[in-house]
Short mmCIF file of C-alpha atoms and ligand atoms in Angstrom, two decimals:
data_model
loop_
_atom_site.label_atom_id
_atom_site.label_comp_id
_atom_site.label_asym_id
_atom_site.label_seq_id
_atom_site.Cartn_x
_atom_site.Cartn_y
_atom_site.Cartn_z
CA MET A 1 -5.28 -12.44 -17.20
CA PHE A 2 -4.14 -11.02 -13.89
CA LEU A 3 -5.46 -11.64 -10.40
CA VAL A 4 -5.66 -8.62 -8.08
CA THR A 5 -6.35 -9.48 -4.45
CA GLY A 6 -7.52 -6.60 -2.30
CA ALA A 7 -8.67 -4.56 -5.32
CA ALA A 8 -11.56 -3.16 -3.28
CA GLY A 9 -9.00 -1.29 -1.19
CA TYR A 10 -6.90 1.82 -1.68
CA ILE A 11 -3.75 0.61 -3.41
CA GLY A 12 -5.25 -2.49 -5.03
CA SER A 13 -8.00 -0.47 -6.72
CA ASN A 14 -5.49 2.03 -8.11
CA LEU A 15 -3.43 -0.83 -9.54
CA ALA A 16 -6.59 -2.42 -10.97
CA LEU A 17 -7.43 0.87 -12.71
CA LYS A 18 -3.99 1.03 -14.25
CA LEU A 19 -4.24 -2.52 -15.61
CA LEU A 20 -7.71 -1.85 -17.03
CA GLU A 21 -6.48 1.35 -18.67
CA SER A 22 -3.64 -0.61 -20.25
CA GLY A 23 -6.14 -3.05 -21.78
CA GLU A 24 -5.53 -5.92 -19.36
CA ASP A 25 -8.36 -8.16 -18.13
CA ILE A 26 -8.42 -8.83 -14.42
CA VAL A 27 -10.06 -11.00 -11.82
CA ILE A 28 -10.69 -9.33 -8.46
CA PHE A 29 -10.57 -11.30 -5.23
CA ASP A 30 -11.54 -9.51 -2.01
CA ASN A 31 -13.44 -10.38 1.15
CA LEU A 32 -14.63 -6.77 1.55
CA SER A 33 -13.56 -6.80 5.20
CA THR A 34 -11.87 -3.42 4.81
CA GLY A 35 -12.44 -2.78 1.10
CA HIS A 36 -15.64 -1.48 -0.43
CA GLN A 37 -18.20 -2.97 -2.82
CA LYS A 38 -18.71 0.51 -4.31
CA ILE A 39 -15.09 0.55 -5.47
CA VAL A 40 -15.50 -2.84 -7.14
CA ASP A 41 -18.72 -1.62 -8.78
CA LYS A 42 -16.89 1.45 -10.05
CA LEU A 43 -14.08 -0.66 -11.52
CA LYS A 44 -16.63 -2.93 -13.18
CA THR A 45 -18.58 -0.12 -14.81
CA LEU A 46 -15.71 1.99 -16.13
CA ASN A 47 -15.48 1.78 -19.87
CA LEU A 48 -11.77 1.08 -20.16
CA LYS A 49 -9.76 -1.03 -22.57
CA GLY A 50 -9.50 -3.95 -20.15
CA LYS A 51 -12.35 -5.60 -18.27
CA VAL A 52 -13.09 -6.87 -14.78
CA VAL A 53 -13.85 -10.41 -15.88
CA ASP A 54 -14.99 -11.47 -12.43
CA PHE A 55 -15.27 -10.26 -8.87
CA ILE A 56 -14.96 -13.09 -6.40
CA LYS A 57 -15.94 -12.28 -2.85
CA GLY A 58 -13.71 -14.78 -1.15
CA ASP A 59 -11.39 -15.12 1.78
CA LEU A 60 -7.74 -16.11 1.45
CA ARG A 61 -7.96 -17.88 4.78
CA ASN A 62 -10.12 -20.47 3.01
CA LEU A 63 -7.88 -22.43 0.66
CA ASN A 64 -10.96 -23.57 -1.30
CA ASP A 65 -11.96 -19.97 -2.07
CA ILE A 66 -8.66 -19.13 -3.68
CA GLU A 67 -8.14 -22.50 -5.40
CA ALA A 68 -11.52 -22.01 -7.08
CA VAL A 69 -10.16 -18.85 -8.77
CA PHE A 70 -7.14 -20.60 -10.23
CA SER A 71 -9.15 -23.60 -11.37
CA LYS A 72 -11.55 -21.27 -13.23
CA TYR A 73 -9.07 -18.81 -14.77
CA LYS A 74 -5.58 -19.11 -16.22
CA ILE A 75 -3.76 -16.46 -14.20
CA GLU A 76 -0.45 -15.17 -15.54
CA ALA A 77 0.56 -13.18 -12.45
CA VAL A 78 -0.87 -12.11 -9.11
CA PHE A 79 -0.84 -8.62 -7.61
CA HIS A 80 -1.40 -9.24 -3.92
CA PHE A 81 -2.72 -6.37 -1.79
CA ALA A 82 -5.23 -8.11 0.46
CA ALA A 83 -3.99 -7.62 4.03
CA PHE A 84 -4.73 -5.93 7.31
CA SER A 85 -2.41 -2.97 7.87
CA ILE A 86 -3.19 -1.08 11.06
CA VAL A 87 0.00 -1.21 13.07
CA SER A 88 -1.60 -0.49 16.47
CA GLU A 89 -4.28 -3.12 15.91
CA SER A 90 -1.65 -5.70 15.02
CA ALA A 91 0.06 -5.15 18.37
CA LYS A 92 -3.21 -5.81 20.22
CA ASN A 93 -4.45 -8.66 18.03
CA PRO A 94 -1.53 -10.54 16.46
CA HIS A 95 -3.72 -13.59 15.82
CA LYS A 96 -5.82 -11.59 13.34
CA TYR A 97 -2.68 -10.48 11.48
CA TRP A 98 -0.93 -13.85 11.38
CA GLU A 99 -4.08 -15.64 10.30
CA ASN A 100 -5.07 -13.20 7.59
CA ASN A 101 -1.79 -11.79 6.31
CA PHE A 102 0.40 -14.83 6.80
CA THR A 103 -1.89 -17.86 6.44
CA GLY A 104 -3.94 -16.11 3.77
CA THR A 105 -0.87 -15.38 1.67
CA LYS A 106 0.51 -18.87 2.21
CA ASN A 107 -2.78 -20.25 0.86
CA LEU A 108 -2.47 -17.95 -2.14
CA LEU A 109 1.08 -19.17 -2.85
CA ASP A 110 -0.02 -22.81 -2.43
CA ALA A 111 -2.84 -22.26 -4.91
CA MET A 112 -0.38 -20.65 -7.34
CA LYS A 113 1.92 -23.65 -6.96
CA LYS A 114 -0.91 -26.12 -7.55
CA PHE A 115 -2.17 -24.35 -10.68
CA GLY A 116 1.16 -23.27 -12.15
CA THR A 117 1.10 -19.47 -11.72
CA ASP A 118 4.69 -18.42 -11.14
CA LYS A 119 4.74 -14.62 -10.68
CA ILE A 120 3.62 -12.51 -7.72
CA ILE A 121 4.00 -8.82 -6.92
CA PHE A 122 3.61 -8.35 -3.21
CA SER A 123 2.98 -5.34 -0.96
CA SER A 124 5.67 -5.36 1.68
CA THR A 125 6.44 -2.43 3.92
CA ALA A 126 9.04 -0.18 5.49
CA ALA A 127 7.69 -1.59 8.76
CA THR A 128 9.83 -4.69 8.08
CA TYR A 129 12.91 -2.60 8.94
CA GLY A 130 11.71 -1.58 12.41
CA GLU A 131 13.57 1.21 14.18
CA PRO A 132 16.07 2.57 11.61
CA LEU A 133 19.77 2.26 12.37
CA TYR A 134 20.61 4.74 9.61
CA THR A 135 18.82 6.82 7.03
CA PRO A 136 18.02 6.76 4.13
CA ILE A 137 17.16 3.08 4.56
CA ASP A 138 18.44 0.82 1.79
CA GLU A 139 17.36 -2.77 1.19
CA GLN A 140 20.41 -4.10 3.06
CA HIS A 141 19.29 -2.43 6.27
CA PRO A 142 18.61 -5.11 8.95
CA GLN A 143 14.97 -6.15 9.15
CA LYS A 144 13.79 -6.15 12.74
CA PRO A 145 10.10 -5.24 12.84
CA ILE A 146 8.71 -3.80 16.05
CA ASN A 147 5.07 -4.84 15.55
CA SER A 148 3.08 -7.85 14.39
CA TYR A 149 2.12 -6.17 11.13
CA GLY A 150 5.80 -5.86 10.19
CA ASN A 151 6.52 -9.37 11.46
CA THR A 152 3.86 -10.93 9.23
CA LYS A 153 5.13 -9.07 6.16
CA LEU A 154 8.74 -10.03 6.87
CA ALA A 155 7.79 -13.68 7.44
CA LEU A 156 6.06 -13.60 4.05
CA GLU A 157 9.22 -12.30 2.42
CA PHE A 158 11.04 -15.37 3.81
CA LEU A 159 8.23 -17.65 2.67
CA MET A 160 8.42 -16.18 -0.83
CA ASP A 161 12.18 -16.80 -0.91
CA ASP A 162 11.60 -20.45 -0.04
CA TYR A 163 8.82 -20.84 -2.62
CA SER A 164 11.02 -19.19 -5.21
CA LYS A 165 13.93 -21.57 -4.59
CA ALA A 166 11.91 -24.76 -4.29
CA TYR A 167 8.93 -24.17 -6.58
CA ASN A 168 10.17 -21.42 -8.90
CA ILE A 169 7.42 -18.97 -7.93
CA LYS A 170 9.09 -15.65 -8.65
CA SER A 171 8.23 -12.69 -6.43
CA VAL A 172 8.88 -8.98 -6.33
CA ARG A 173 8.34 -7.57 -2.86
CA LEU A 174 7.78 -3.84 -2.85
CA ARG A 175 8.53 -2.22 0.49
CA TYR A 176 6.24 0.79 0.61
CA PHE A 177 7.04 3.88 2.59
CA ASN A 178 4.16 6.37 3.09
CA VAL A 179 1.68 6.28 0.22
CA ILE A 180 -0.51 9.33 -0.46
CA GLY A 181 -2.87 10.67 -3.13
CA ALA A 182 -5.79 9.43 -5.19
CA ASP A 183 -6.68 8.72 -8.79
CA LYS A 184 -6.63 12.02 -10.70
CA PHE A 185 -10.23 11.56 -11.88
CA GLN A 186 -11.35 10.57 -8.35
CA ARG A 187 -12.44 7.14 -9.50
CA THR A 188 -10.80 5.68 -6.41
CA GLY A 189 -8.72 6.78 -3.45
CA GLU A 190 -7.95 6.21 0.20
CA TRP A 191 -11.03 5.02 2.09
CA HIS A 192 -10.48 3.35 5.44
CA ASP A 193 -13.40 3.09 7.83
CA ILE A 194 -10.89 3.50 10.64
CA GLU A 195 -8.54 6.17 9.31
CA THR A 196 -5.11 6.26 10.94
CA HIS A 197 -3.06 7.89 8.15
CA LEU A 198 -1.72 11.39 8.17
CA VAL A 199 -2.91 12.98 4.92
CA PRO A 200 -6.54 11.79 5.03
CA ASN A 201 -6.76 12.75 8.70
CA ILE A 202 -5.53 16.27 7.92
CA LEU A 203 -8.03 16.57 5.06
CA LYS A 204 -10.91 15.20 7.14
CA SER A 205 -10.26 17.91 9.71
CA ILE A 206 -10.78 20.46 6.92
CA ASN A 207 -13.99 18.84 5.75
CA ASP A 208 -15.39 18.41 9.24
CA LYS A 209 -15.19 21.56 11.34
CA ASN A 210 -15.84 19.51 14.50
CA LYS A 211 -12.58 17.60 13.97
CA VAL A 212 -9.27 18.95 15.24
CA PHE A 213 -6.23 17.36 13.65
CA GLU A 214 -3.95 15.65 16.19
CA ILE A 215 -0.18 15.64 15.82
CA TYR A 216 1.36 12.68 17.61
CA GLY A 217 4.32 14.28 19.36
CA ASN A 218 6.53 17.29 18.66
CA THR A 219 9.63 16.39 20.65
CA TYR A 220 11.32 14.07 18.14
CA ASN A 221 14.88 14.79 17.13
CA THR A 222 13.89 16.36 13.80
CA LYS A 223 13.94 19.92 12.47
CA ASP A 224 10.58 20.91 13.96
CA GLY A 225 10.14 18.08 16.47
CA THR A 226 7.52 16.17 14.45
CA CYS A 227 8.17 12.84 12.68
CA VAL A 228 9.73 12.70 9.23
CA ARG A 229 8.32 10.32 6.61
CA ASP A 230 8.95 9.64 2.93
CA TYR A 231 5.66 10.34 1.11
CA ILE A 232 5.29 8.60 -2.24
CA VAL A 233 2.42 9.48 -4.56
CA ILE A 234 0.12 6.61 -5.52
CA ASP A 235 0.68 7.02 -9.31
CA ASP A 236 4.42 6.51 -8.84
CA LEU A 237 3.87 3.56 -6.54
CA ILE A 238 1.52 1.93 -9.08
CA ASN A 239 3.99 2.51 -11.91
CA ALA A 240 6.59 0.58 -9.92
CA HIS A 241 4.19 -2.39 -9.80
CA ILE A 242 3.83 -2.34 -13.58
CA LYS A 243 7.62 -2.16 -13.93
CA ALA A 244 7.89 -5.07 -11.50
CA LEU A 245 5.54 -7.13 -13.67
CA LYS A 246 7.59 -6.36 -16.79
CA TYR A 247 10.74 -7.26 -14.87
CA LEU A 248 9.34 -10.70 -13.99
CA GLN A 249 7.92 -11.21 -17.50
CA ASN A 250 11.42 -10.55 -18.85
CA GLY A 251 12.84 -13.31 -16.67
CA GLY A 252 13.87 -11.21 -13.65
CA LYS A 253 14.75 -13.11 -10.49
CA THR A 254 12.98 -12.93 -7.14
CA ASP A 255 13.88 -9.61 -5.54
CA TYR A 256 12.74 -6.78 -3.24
CA PHE A 257 12.75 -3.01 -3.57
CA ASN A 258 12.05 0.05 -1.47
CA LEU A 259 9.42 2.37 -2.88
CA GLY A 260 9.94 5.90 -1.69
CA THR A 261 11.26 9.23 -2.94
CA LYS A 262 14.40 9.61 -0.82
CA GLU A 263 12.88 12.89 0.44
CA GLY A 264 11.56 13.40 3.95
CA ASN A 265 8.87 15.73 5.26
CA THR A 266 7.78 16.43 8.82
CA VAL A 267 4.16 16.21 9.93
CA LEU A 268 4.09 20.01 10.25
CA GLU A 269 5.44 20.43 6.72
CA ILE A 270 2.67 18.20 5.38
CA LEU A 271 0.14 20.21 7.32
CA LYS A 272 1.46 23.51 5.90
CA THR A 273 1.48 22.09 2.38
CA ALA A 274 -2.13 20.97 2.84
CA GLU A 275 -3.03 24.49 4.04
CA ASN A 276 -1.41 26.02 0.96
CA ILE A 277 -3.10 23.64 -1.44
CA THR A 278 -6.56 23.86 0.05
CA GLY A 279 -6.42 27.52 1.06
CA GLN A 280 -7.82 26.47 4.44
CA LYS A 281 -6.47 27.00 7.92
CA ILE A 282 -6.12 23.69 9.74
CA ASN A 283 -6.75 23.55 13.46
CA TYR A 284 -4.46 21.17 15.23
CA THR A 285 -3.41 20.07 18.64
CA ILE A 286 -0.30 18.31 19.90
CA LYS A 287 -0.91 14.90 21.46
CA GLU A 288 1.28 12.23 23.01
CA LYS A 289 3.70 10.35 20.78
CA ARG A 290 2.12 7.31 19.13
CA GLU A 291 3.70 4.04 20.22
CA GLY A 292 6.05 2.50 17.65
CA ASP A 293 6.56 5.66 15.55
CA PRO A 294 10.25 6.03 14.57
CA ALA A 295 11.42 9.66 14.31
CA ILE A 296 12.59 9.40 10.70
CA LEU A 297 11.81 6.95 7.87
CA ILE A 298 13.27 7.76 4.46
CA ALA A 299 13.85 5.29 1.63
CA ASP A 300 16.98 4.85 -0.38
CA ASN A 301 15.36 4.13 -3.76
CA LYS A 302 18.50 3.52 -5.82
CA LYS A 303 17.86 -0.18 -6.28
CA ALA A 304 14.37 0.27 -7.77
CA LYS A 305 15.73 3.00 -10.05
CA GLU A 306 18.55 0.80 -11.30
CA ILE A 307 16.91 -2.59 -11.60
CA LEU A 308 13.27 -1.72 -12.31
CA ASN A 309 14.18 1.40 -14.30
CA TRP A 310 11.65 3.26 -12.17
CA GLN A 311 11.62 6.87 -11.11
CA PRO A 312 9.16 8.76 -8.87
CA GLU A 313 7.79 11.71 -10.84
CA LYS A 314 4.91 13.23 -8.90
CA THR A 315 5.31 15.96 -6.32
CA LEU A 316 4.07 15.98 -2.75
CA GLU A 317 1.69 18.80 -3.77
CA GLU A 318 0.17 16.68 -6.54
CA GLY A 319 -0.39 13.84 -4.06
CA ILE A 320 -2.09 16.07 -1.51
CA LEU A 321 -4.20 17.77 -4.19
CA THR A 322 -5.62 14.53 -5.58
CA ALA A 323 -6.24 13.28 -2.03
CA TYR A 324 -8.10 16.52 -1.30
CA LYS A 325 -10.24 16.24 -4.42
CA TRP A 326 -11.08 12.67 -3.47
CA GLU A 327 -12.08 13.72 0.05
CA ILE A 328 -14.25 16.51 -1.32
CA ALA A 329 -15.92 14.23 -3.87
CA ASN A 330 -16.78 11.70 -1.19
CA PHE A 331 -17.67 14.19 1.44
CA LYS A 332 -20.16 15.91 -0.82
CA LYS A 333 -21.75 13.16 -2.81
CA GLY A 334 -20.23 9.80 -1.98
CA LEU A 335 -18.75 7.50 -4.57
N1 UFG B 401 0.36 11.23 12.34
C1 UFG B 401 -0.16 12.25 13.12
N2 UFG B 401 -1.52 12.35 13.22
C2 UFG B 401 -2.38 11.51 12.59
C3 UFG B 401 -1.84 10.47 11.79
C4 UFG B 401 -0.46 10.35 11.69
O1 UFG B 401 0.57 13.05 13.70
O2 UFG B 401 -3.61 11.67 12.74
C5 UFG B 401 1.81 11.13 12.17
C6 UFG B 401 2.39 9.82 12.68
O3 UFG B 401 2.72 9.93 14.05
C7 UFG B 401 3.60 9.65 11.77
C8 UFG B 401 3.17 10.29 10.46
O4 UFG B 401 2.08 11.13 10.79
O5 UFG B 401 4.66 10.37 12.29
C9 UFG B 401 2.72 9.28 9.43
O6 UFG B 401 1.77 8.42 10.01
P1 UFG B 401 0.87 7.41 9.16
O7 UFG B 401 -0.03 6.70 10.13
O8 UFG B 401 0.25 8.12 8.02
O9 UFG B 401 1.93 6.40 8.54
P2 UFG B 401 3.00 5.48 9.29
O10 UFG B 401 4.32 6.10 8.99
O11 UFG B 401 2.70 5.24 10.70
O12 UFG B 401 2.68 4.12 8.63
C10 UFG B 401 2.90 3.83 7.28
C11 UFG B 401 1.91 2.79 6.81
C12 UFG B 401 2.04 1.52 7.59
C13 UFG B 401 3.43 1.04 7.51
C14 UFG B 401 4.38 2.13 7.92
C15 UFG B 401 5.78 1.72 7.68
O13 UFG B 401 0.62 3.30 6.98
O14 UFG B 401 1.18 0.54 7.05
O15 UFG B 401 4.16 3.31 7.15
O16 UFG B 401 6.62 2.52 8.39
F1 UFG B 401 3.62 0.00 8.35
#
């Protein structure tokens, strides 16, 4: 039995689907602060090989809530997605981020320790590197976050190192670059009530003729002046989590890996690709640069390839297409 925290959210629900498809039973823990009950309901009603044994609406900030899960179920490993992740919000309200992301995860690790669960796969982020000193960024690149979101995730990486050494709780920290795309059958996808991400914002401007897509700056030192990011398709990202589980089950040591494609695309390139895929013209306007946006973020993914035996396989086009189908499905008839 696996515990998936944050399975009512974008990446957690995609991982939950994958486990259910593989015949694994899961327990979902989510406070629904940014996730959605409808996604949990969908996961519960799908007729897949594995089952959602329980959905616990709980909060990691309450140690009792999470201890109750471990006292009720024997959990082999935890996939931990529950977190706040809006960079700009974290700069304005660090308390919210430290309390939820840091204290919440520390409670989770303490509950694991108390009840003898010794494997965790954790969503870390490229934001732990801060402003890149070189590119592509490998795992040895210095970690100097430039916002509270990145600080909380980096602090948790340190905490997990300490818990690994002292209590033998093994962790794999996956440092995500820019995740895009949705489940290919539109069972789940990206759904943030405050949407800050590039691909959904582009697609929303297609679905809503009153919306003009805003590009945050076109004077960066890149080929067309807009920021370059490494866009990884959700299916590939999820596969890396499954490989990480296998790695720990086979006795792998605590470790951390970048998850990206080693390819970069500018904002304008993404916009053009979205136009090609959807056959729609996208109206856009150039705005001020967004604070804290590095010009270029590209992952060196050699380590994940070598140690996890993982390989990204999906194309940018496939990611944008599934994201588009998801937007259309929700725009027209809801979940
Ligand atoms: N962008 C726009 N317009 C938008 C949204 C984004 O021009 O409406 C641009 C951004 O300026 C940036 C690029 O598109 O250049 C990607 O922006 P996203 O917000 O989609 O993603 P980020 O690169 O800012 O952030 C992602 C994750 C964060 C994580 C970060 C690590 O969403 O959680 O990568 O670098 F911290």
